[in-house]
Coordinates of C-alpha atoms in Angstrom, one line a residue:
M1 CA -11.4 -91.8 2.4
S2 CA -12.3 -88.7 4.2
L3 CA -15.5 -87.3 6.1
T4 CA -17.0 -84.1 5.2
L5 CA -18.9 -81.9 7.6
V6 CA -22.0 -80.1 6.0
S7 CA -22.9 -76.7 7.3
A8 CA -26.4 -76.4 8.7
N9 CA -27.0 -72.9 7.1
G10 CA -28.0 -74.1 3.7
G11 CA -31.2 -76.1 4.1
N12 CA -33.5 -73.7 5.8
D13 CA -32.8 -70.4 4.0
G14 CA -35.7 -70.6 1.6
G15 CA -38.5 -71.0 4.3
G16 CA -36.8 -68.7 6.9
G17 CA -37.7 -65.6 5.4
G18 CA -41.4 -66.2 5.2
G19 CA -41.5 -67.6 8.8
G20 CA -39.8 -64.6 10.2
A21 CA -42.0 -62.1 8.4
Y22 CA -45.1 -64.0 9.7
Q23 CA -43.7 -63.9 13.3
L24 CA -42.9 -60.3 13.0
Q25 CA -46.5 -59.6 11.7
L26 CA -47.8 -61.6 14.6
F27 CA -45.7 -59.6 17.2
W28 CA -47.0 -56.3 15.9
K29 CA -50.7 -57.5 16.1
I30 CA -50.2 -58.4 19.7
Y31 CA -47.9 -55.7 20.7
L32 CA -49.5 -52.5 19.3
P33 CA -53.1 -53.2 20.8
T34 CA -51.3 -54.0 24.1
L35 CA -49.4 -50.8 24.1
A36 CA -52.6 -48.7 23.1
G37 CA -54.5 -50.5 26.0
L38 CA -51.7 -49.8 28.4
I39 CA -51.6 -46.0 27.3
L40 CA -55.3 -45.6 27.6
Y41 CA -55.5 -47.1 31.0
N42 CA -52.4 -45.3 32.3
E43 CA -53.0 -41.9 30.9
Y44 CA -56.8 -41.8 31.2
L45 CA -58.9 -44.6 32.7
I46 CA -56.9 -44.9 35.9
H47 CA -57.6 -41.3 36.8
I48 CA -61.3 -41.8 36.2
Y49 CA -61.2 -44.8 38.5
H50 CA -59.5 -43.1 41.2
S51 CA -61.9 -40.1 41.0
F52 CA -64.9 -42.5 41.3
Q53 CA -63.6 -43.6 44.7
W54 CA -63.2 -40.3 46.3
A55 CA -65.6 -39.4 49.0
E56 CA -68.4 -36.8 48.3
L57 CA -68.8 -34.1 50.8
Q58 CA -72.2 -32.3 50.6
C59 CA -73.0 -29.1 52.3
E60 CA -75.7 -29.3 54.9
T61 CA -75.9 -25.6 55.8
D62 CA -75.7 -22.2 54.2
S63 CA -72.4 -21.5 56.1
C64 CA -70.2 -24.0 53.9
V65 CA -66.7 -23.5 52.4
K66 CA -65.0 -26.3 50.5
I67 CA -61.1 -26.2 50.4
L68 CA -58.7 -28.0 48.4
F69 CA -55.1 -28.4 49.7
V70 CA -52.2 -29.0 47.4
A71 CA -48.9 -29.7 49.3
D72 CA -45.3 -30.2 48.0
P73 CA -45.9 -30.2 44.3
Q74 CA -42.2 -29.3 43.8
I75 CA -42.1 -29.0 40.1
L76 CA -38.7 -29.9 38.8
G77 CA -36.2 -27.6 37.8
N78 CA -33.2 -27.8 35.3
T79 CA -30.3 -27.6 37.6
F80 CA -30.0 -30.7 40.1
D81 CA -31.0 -33.3 37.6
R82 CA -29.0 -32.9 34.3
K83 CA -29.4 -36.6 33.2
L84 CA -30.1 -37.4 29.7
Y85 CA -33.8 -38.1 30.3
W86 CA -34.5 -34.9 32.5
P87 CA -36.8 -33.2 29.9
L88 CA -38.9 -36.1 29.7
A89 CA -39.0 -36.5 33.3
N90 CA -40.0 -32.8 33.9
F91 CA -42.7 -33.3 31.1
D92 CA -44.2 -36.3 32.6
S93 CA -44.2 -34.9 36.0
D94 CA -45.9 -31.6 35.1
R95 CA -48.5 -33.7 33.0
H96 CA -49.3 -36.1 35.9
L97 CA -49.7 -33.1 38.3
K98 CA -51.9 -31.3 35.8
R99 CA -54.1 -34.3 35.2
T100 CA -54.6 -35.1 38.8
Y101 CA -55.1 -31.6 39.9
K102 CA -57.9 -31.1 37.2
R103 CA -59.6 -34.3 38.5
A104 CA -59.5 -32.9 42.1
V105 CA -60.9 -29.6 41.1
Q106 CA -63.6 -31.0 39.1
H107 CA -64.7 -33.4 42.0
T108 CA -64.4 -30.8 44.9
T109 CA -65.4 -27.4 43.0
P110 CA -63.5 -25.6 45.8
D111 CA -64.1 -22.3 47.1
V112 CA -60.6 -21.9 48.2
I113 CA -57.4 -23.7 46.9
C114 CA -54.4 -23.6 49.5
F115 CA -50.9 -24.3 48.4
L116 CA -49.0 -25.4 51.4
G117 CA -45.3 -24.6 50.3
D118 CA -42.6 -26.3 48.3
L119 CA -44.2 -25.3 45.0
M120 CA -40.9 -25.5 43.2
D121 CA -38.0 -28.1 43.7
E122 CA -35.3 -25.4 43.0
G123 CA -37.0 -22.2 43.8
S124 CA -34.6 -21.1 46.5
V125 CA -31.5 -21.6 44.1
A126 CA -33.0 -20.4 40.8
N127 CA -32.0 -17.2 39.2
D128 CA -34.6 -14.7 38.2
V129 CA -34.9 -16.1 34.7
Q130 CA -35.2 -19.5 35.8
F131 CA -37.8 -18.7 38.5
A132 CA -39.8 -16.9 36.0
D133 CA -39.8 -20.1 33.8
Y134 CA -40.7 -22.1 36.9
F135 CA -43.7 -19.8 37.6
T136 CA -45.1 -20.0 34.1
R137 CA -44.9 -23.8 34.3
F138 CA -46.6 -23.7 37.8
V139 CA -49.4 -21.5 36.8
N140 CA -50.0 -23.6 33.6
I141 CA -50.3 -26.8 35.8
F142 CA -52.3 -25.3 38.7
T143 CA -54.9 -23.1 37.0
Q144 CA -57.5 -21.1 38.7
P145 CA -60.8 -22.8 38.0
T146 CA -63.0 -19.8 38.2
A147 CA -62.8 -16.2 38.8
N148 CA -64.4 -16.5 42.2
T149 CA -62.1 -19.3 43.4
V150 CA -59.6 -18.1 46.1
M151 CA -56.1 -19.0 45.5
F152 CA -53.9 -18.8 48.6
Y153 CA -50.2 -19.5 48.5
I154 CA -47.6 -19.9 51.4
P155 CA -43.8 -20.5 50.8
G156 CA -41.7 -23.7 51.7
D157 CA -38.1 -24.2 52.4
N158 CA -37.6 -25.2 48.7
D159 CA -39.0 -21.8 47.7
I160 CA -37.3 -19.2 49.9
G161 CA -34.4 -21.3 51.6
G162 CA -33.9 -22.7 55.1
E163 CA -33.7 -26.4 54.3
G164 CA -31.0 -27.9 56.3
L165 CA -28.1 -25.6 56.6
E166 CA -29.4 -23.4 53.6
A167 CA -30.0 -19.8 55.0
I168 CA -33.2 -18.0 54.3
K169 CA -32.7 -15.5 51.7
S170 CA -34.6 -12.2 52.1
D171 CA -34.5 -11.6 48.3
R172 CA -36.1 -15.0 47.7
V173 CA -38.8 -14.3 50.2
L174 CA -39.6 -10.9 48.5
R175 CA -39.4 -12.7 45.0
F176 CA -42.0 -15.1 46.2
K177 CA -44.3 -12.6 47.5
Q178 CA -44.2 -10.7 44.3
Y179 CA -44.9 -13.6 42.2
F180 CA -47.5 -15.4 44.3
N181 CA -49.1 -12.4 45.9
E182 CA -48.3 -14.2 49.3
Q183 CA -50.8 -12.8 52.1
D184 CA -50.6 -12.9 55.8
E185 CA -54.2 -13.8 56.2
L186 CA -57.6 -14.0 54.4
T187 CA -61.1 -14.2 55.6
V188 CA -63.7 -16.1 53.2
E189 CA -67.3 -15.2 53.5
S190 CA -66.9 -14.6 57.2
I191 CA -66.7 -18.4 57.9
V192 CA -63.1 -19.2 57.7
R193 CA -60.1 -17.0 58.4
F194 CA -56.8 -18.4 57.1
V195 CA -53.7 -17.2 58.6
N196 CA -50.1 -17.8 57.1
V197 CA -47.7 -19.1 59.8
N198 CA -44.1 -19.2 58.6
R199 CA -42.3 -21.6 60.9
I200 CA -39.2 -21.6 58.6
S201 CA -38.4 -17.8 59.4
M202 CA -40.4 -18.1 62.8
T203 CA -42.7 -15.3 61.8
I204 CA -46.5 -15.0 62.3
P205 CA -48.8 -12.0 61.6
E206 CA -50.3 -10.0 64.1
N207 CA -53.6 -11.2 65.4
S208 CA -56.3 -8.8 63.8
A209 CA -59.3 -11.0 64.7
P210 CA -61.9 -9.1 66.9
S211 CA -62.4 -10.3 70.4
Q212 CA -65.8 -11.5 71.5
E213 CA -67.2 -11.2 74.9
P214 CA -68.9 -14.4 75.9
G215 CA -72.5 -14.5 76.9
Q216 CA -73.7 -11.6 74.5
E217 CA -76.5 -12.6 72.4
G218 CA -77.1 -11.4 68.8
Q219 CA -73.4 -11.3 68.0
T220 CA -72.2 -12.5 64.7
P221 CA -70.1 -15.6 65.2
L222 CA -66.3 -15.1 64.6
P223 CA -64.8 -16.9 61.6
Y224 CA -63.0 -20.1 62.5
T225 CA -59.2 -19.6 62.6
V226 CA -57.3 -22.0 60.2
L227 CA -53.5 -22.0 60.4
L228 CA -51.6 -22.8 57.2
S229 CA -47.9 -23.7 57.6
H230 CA -45.4 -25.5 55.5
L231 CA -43.8 -27.2 58.4
P232 CA -46.0 -29.0 60.9
I233 CA -46.6 -26.6 64.0
L234 CA -47.3 -29.2 66.8
R235 CA -44.1 -31.4 66.1
W236 CA -41.9 -29.1 67.9
T237 CA -43.0 -27.9 71.4
D238 CA -40.8 -24.8 71.4
P239 CA -41.6 -21.1 72.5
F240 CA -42.7 -20.4 68.7
T241 CA -45.3 -23.2 69.0
Y242 CA -46.8 -21.7 72.2
K243 CA -46.8 -18.4 70.8
V244 CA -48.7 -19.4 67.6
I245 CA -51.4 -21.3 69.7
D246 CA -51.7 -18.6 72.5
D247 CA -51.8 -15.4 70.1
L248 CA -53.8 -17.1 67.2
Q249 CA -55.9 -19.5 69.0
P250 CA -56.5 -21.8 66.1
N251 CA -59.4 -24.1 65.5
V252 CA -57.4 -26.5 63.0
I253 CA -53.9 -26.4 61.5
F254 CA -52.9 -27.7 58.1
S255 CA -49.5 -28.3 57.1
A256 CA -47.2 -30.2 54.8
H257 CA -43.5 -31.1 54.2
E258 CA -43.7 -34.6 55.5
H259 CA -44.9 -35.9 52.1
K260 CA -47.3 -38.2 54.1
S261 CA -50.8 -38.1 55.3
L262 CA -50.8 -37.7 59.0
H263 CA -52.8 -36.0 61.7
V264 CA -52.8 -35.3 65.5
K265 CA -55.3 -34.2 68.0
T266 CA -54.0 -33.3 71.5
H267 CA -55.0 -31.1 74.4
R268 CA -53.0 -27.7 75.0
N269 CA -51.8 -28.8 78.4
R270 CA -50.3 -32.1 77.0
L271 CA -48.0 -30.3 74.6
S272 CA -45.0 -30.3 76.8
Q273 CA -45.1 -34.1 76.8
G274 CA -44.7 -34.2 72.9
V275 CA -47.2 -35.4 70.1
T276 CA -47.3 -38.4 68.0
Y277 CA -48.7 -38.1 64.5
V278 CA -50.9 -40.8 63.2
P279 CA -51.3 -41.9 59.7
L280 CA -54.5 -40.7 58.2
N281 CA -56.4 -42.7 55.5
T282 CA -53.3 -44.7 54.5
Q283 CA -54.8 -48.2 54.8
R284 CA -56.7 -49.9 52.0
A285 CA -59.8 -50.4 54.2
N286 CA -60.2 -46.7 55.2
R287 CA -58.4 -44.9 52.3
H288 CA -61.4 -42.8 51.6
E289 CA -62.7 -42.2 55.0
V290 CA -64.2 -38.9 56.0
L291 CA -63.3 -37.6 59.4
E292 CA -65.8 -35.3 61.2
F293 CA -65.1 -32.9 64.0
N294 CA -67.2 -30.4 66.0
L295 CA -65.1 -27.1 65.9
D296 CA -66.9 -25.5 68.8
Y297 CA -66.5 -28.6 71.1
L298 CA -62.8 -28.5 70.2
K299 CA -62.5 -24.8 71.1
D300 CA -64.4 -25.3 74.4
T301 CA -62.2 -28.3 75.3
R302 CA -59.0 -26.6 74.3
E303 CA -58.2 -29.5 71.7
L304 CA -55.6 -28.9 69.1
L305 CA -56.0 -30.4 65.7
E306 CA -53.5 -30.6 63.0
F307 CA -53.4 -32.4 59.5
V308 CA -50.4 -33.1 57.4
V309 CA -51.6 -33.1 53.8
P310 CA -49.5 -35.7 51.7
T311 CA -47.5 -34.6 48.6
C312 CA -49.4 -34.7 45.2
S313 CA -46.1 -35.3 43.3
Y314 CA -44.8 -38.8 42.5
R315 CA -41.3 -37.5 42.2
M316 CA -41.0 -37.0 46.0
G317 CA -40.5 -40.8 46.3
E318 CA -43.7 -41.6 48.1
M319 CA -46.0 -44.3 46.6
K320 CA -49.0 -42.7 48.3
I321 CA -49.8 -39.3 46.9
G322 CA -53.0 -37.1 46.8
Y323 CA -54.7 -33.9 47.8
G324 CA -56.3 -32.8 50.9
Y325 CA -60.0 -31.9 50.9
A326 CA -61.8 -30.2 53.9
M327 CA -65.3 -28.6 54.3
F328 CA -66.2 -26.1 56.9
D329 CA -70.0 -26.5 57.2
G330 CA -71.6 -24.7 60.1
D331 CA -69.7 -25.9 63.2
K332 CA -68.5 -29.1 61.6
L333 CA -65.2 -29.8 59.8
R334 CA -64.9 -32.7 57.5
Y335 CA -61.7 -33.8 56.0
T336 CA -60.6 -36.6 53.7
V337 CA -57.7 -37.4 51.2
L338 CA -58.1 -37.7 47.5
W339 CA -55.6 -40.4 46.7
T340 CA -54.4 -40.2 43.1
S341 CA -52.6 -43.1 40.9
Q342 CA -49.2 -44.4 41.8
R343 CA -47.2 -43.2 38.8
F344 CA -44.3 -45.3 39.6
Y345 CA -46.3 -48.5 38.8
Q346 CA -47.3 -47.0 35.4
L347 CA -43.8 -46.1 34.5
A348 CA -42.6 -49.6 35.4
A349 CA -45.3 -51.2 33.1
Y350 CA -44.0 -48.9 30.4
S351 CA -40.6 -49.9 30.9
M352 CA -41.3 -53.6 30.8
L353 CA -43.1 -53.1 27.4
I354 CA -40.1 -51.5 26.1
I355 CA -38.0 -54.6 26.3
P356 CA -39.6 -56.8 23.5
L357 CA -39.9 -53.6 21.3
K358 CA -35.9 -53.1 21.6
L359 CA -35.4 -56.8 20.8
V360 CA -37.5 -56.7 17.6
C361 CA -36.0 -53.3 16.4
G362 CA -32.6 -54.7 16.9
Q363 CA -33.5 -57.6 14.8
I364 CA -35.0 -55.5 12.1
W365 CA -31.9 -53.0 12.2
C366 CA -29.6 -56.1 11.9
G367 CA -31.7 -57.4 8.9
I368 CA -31.3 -54.0 7.1
L369 CA -27.5 -54.0 7.7
K370 CA -26.7 -57.6 7.3
R371 CA -25.1 -56.8 3.9
Y372 CA -22.9 -54.0 5.1
W373 CA -22.2 -55.1 8.8
C374 CA -20.4 -58.0 9.3
C375 CA -21.9 -58.9 12.8
C376 CA -25.2 -59.3 11.2
R377 CA -24.2 -61.0 8.0
K378 CA -24.8 -64.7 7.6
R379 CA -21.7 -66.6 6.9
N380 CA -21.4 -69.6 4.4
R381 CA -19.0 -71.8 6.4
N382 CA -17.1 -74.3 4.3
Y383 CA -15.3 -76.9 6.5
L384 CA -12.1 -78.6 5.4
P385 CA -12.4 -82.5 5.3
L386 CA -11.2 -84.2 8.6
P387 CA -8.5 -86.7 8.0
L388 CA -9.1 -90.4 8.9
A389 CA -6.8 -91.9 11.4

């Protein structure tokens, strides 16, 4: 006598195909609407949601100038990151910048748009052909909204050199000026005077503002002086900082480079003790708070005010990204941050949704090749009888 083992493959082959087809059909019915909903939310609805939360700044006087600040966009290059996915990374980064910038412009309708340096990630190391390509991408992302909108550009260390031990290259400085029409200063409607301070090369333009004698009636008030710098001015209390403050006498300073939203208000006489930058609008409770300052009071009391604008690019590794928004209205300055979506969470959601798709596609592919590929082929196992002891 002998006992024979029966293979378990034989009995269920008839109904397995129908059950598998039903499960696959059910998967697509659930997966495709989920994917479509996620794309709709990540690419469209979330931008609308954030724009609805942004603060509205309304002009109260005729002397009103609205300014949008764009800091550290650093559009990606083609040299440093040559991984397999780099074309997709560049495309997604450019697309996200373009969409958030468009929303910010629609919300603010700015009179002036200031770009605070580090416009390109590889500008200082790019050759002329690469730089021209990066510039084309940049102007396609950050378009001029109207013919009357003033666009003001200043360079960063990634544009002209000066980061770490990298030397500042004179040809890179000249190239940036030629492409972006960099200006030393600009006065808008006799209300605001923008001055380009280059802390990277330690250069400032000559003070061309007319002097005004106190106590004279009927004089036209001088425009408020706004310093624009890529590197924060007040972080270092060196001779250059004192020269900038004493020569230009700024009413307010806007800078970048830190990739975070910060600000500091201190007195001229306390500079030697050092300053501490405080996070601005980073907590959930006050993310859209509007800060208001009286510029004449700050000038009379010799108070110094500096805002560090956060980066607008998620590729800088910061979760909190956005744009700065300021309004000069009479003698008032109002400032807030326009926070945008946290792209890393959206990309993580896409990655999680790819996992079940890969598993299903693998099963489909295996089903197609099961007649030709031994790994996918079902095997009919015939077992030899076991001898009885």
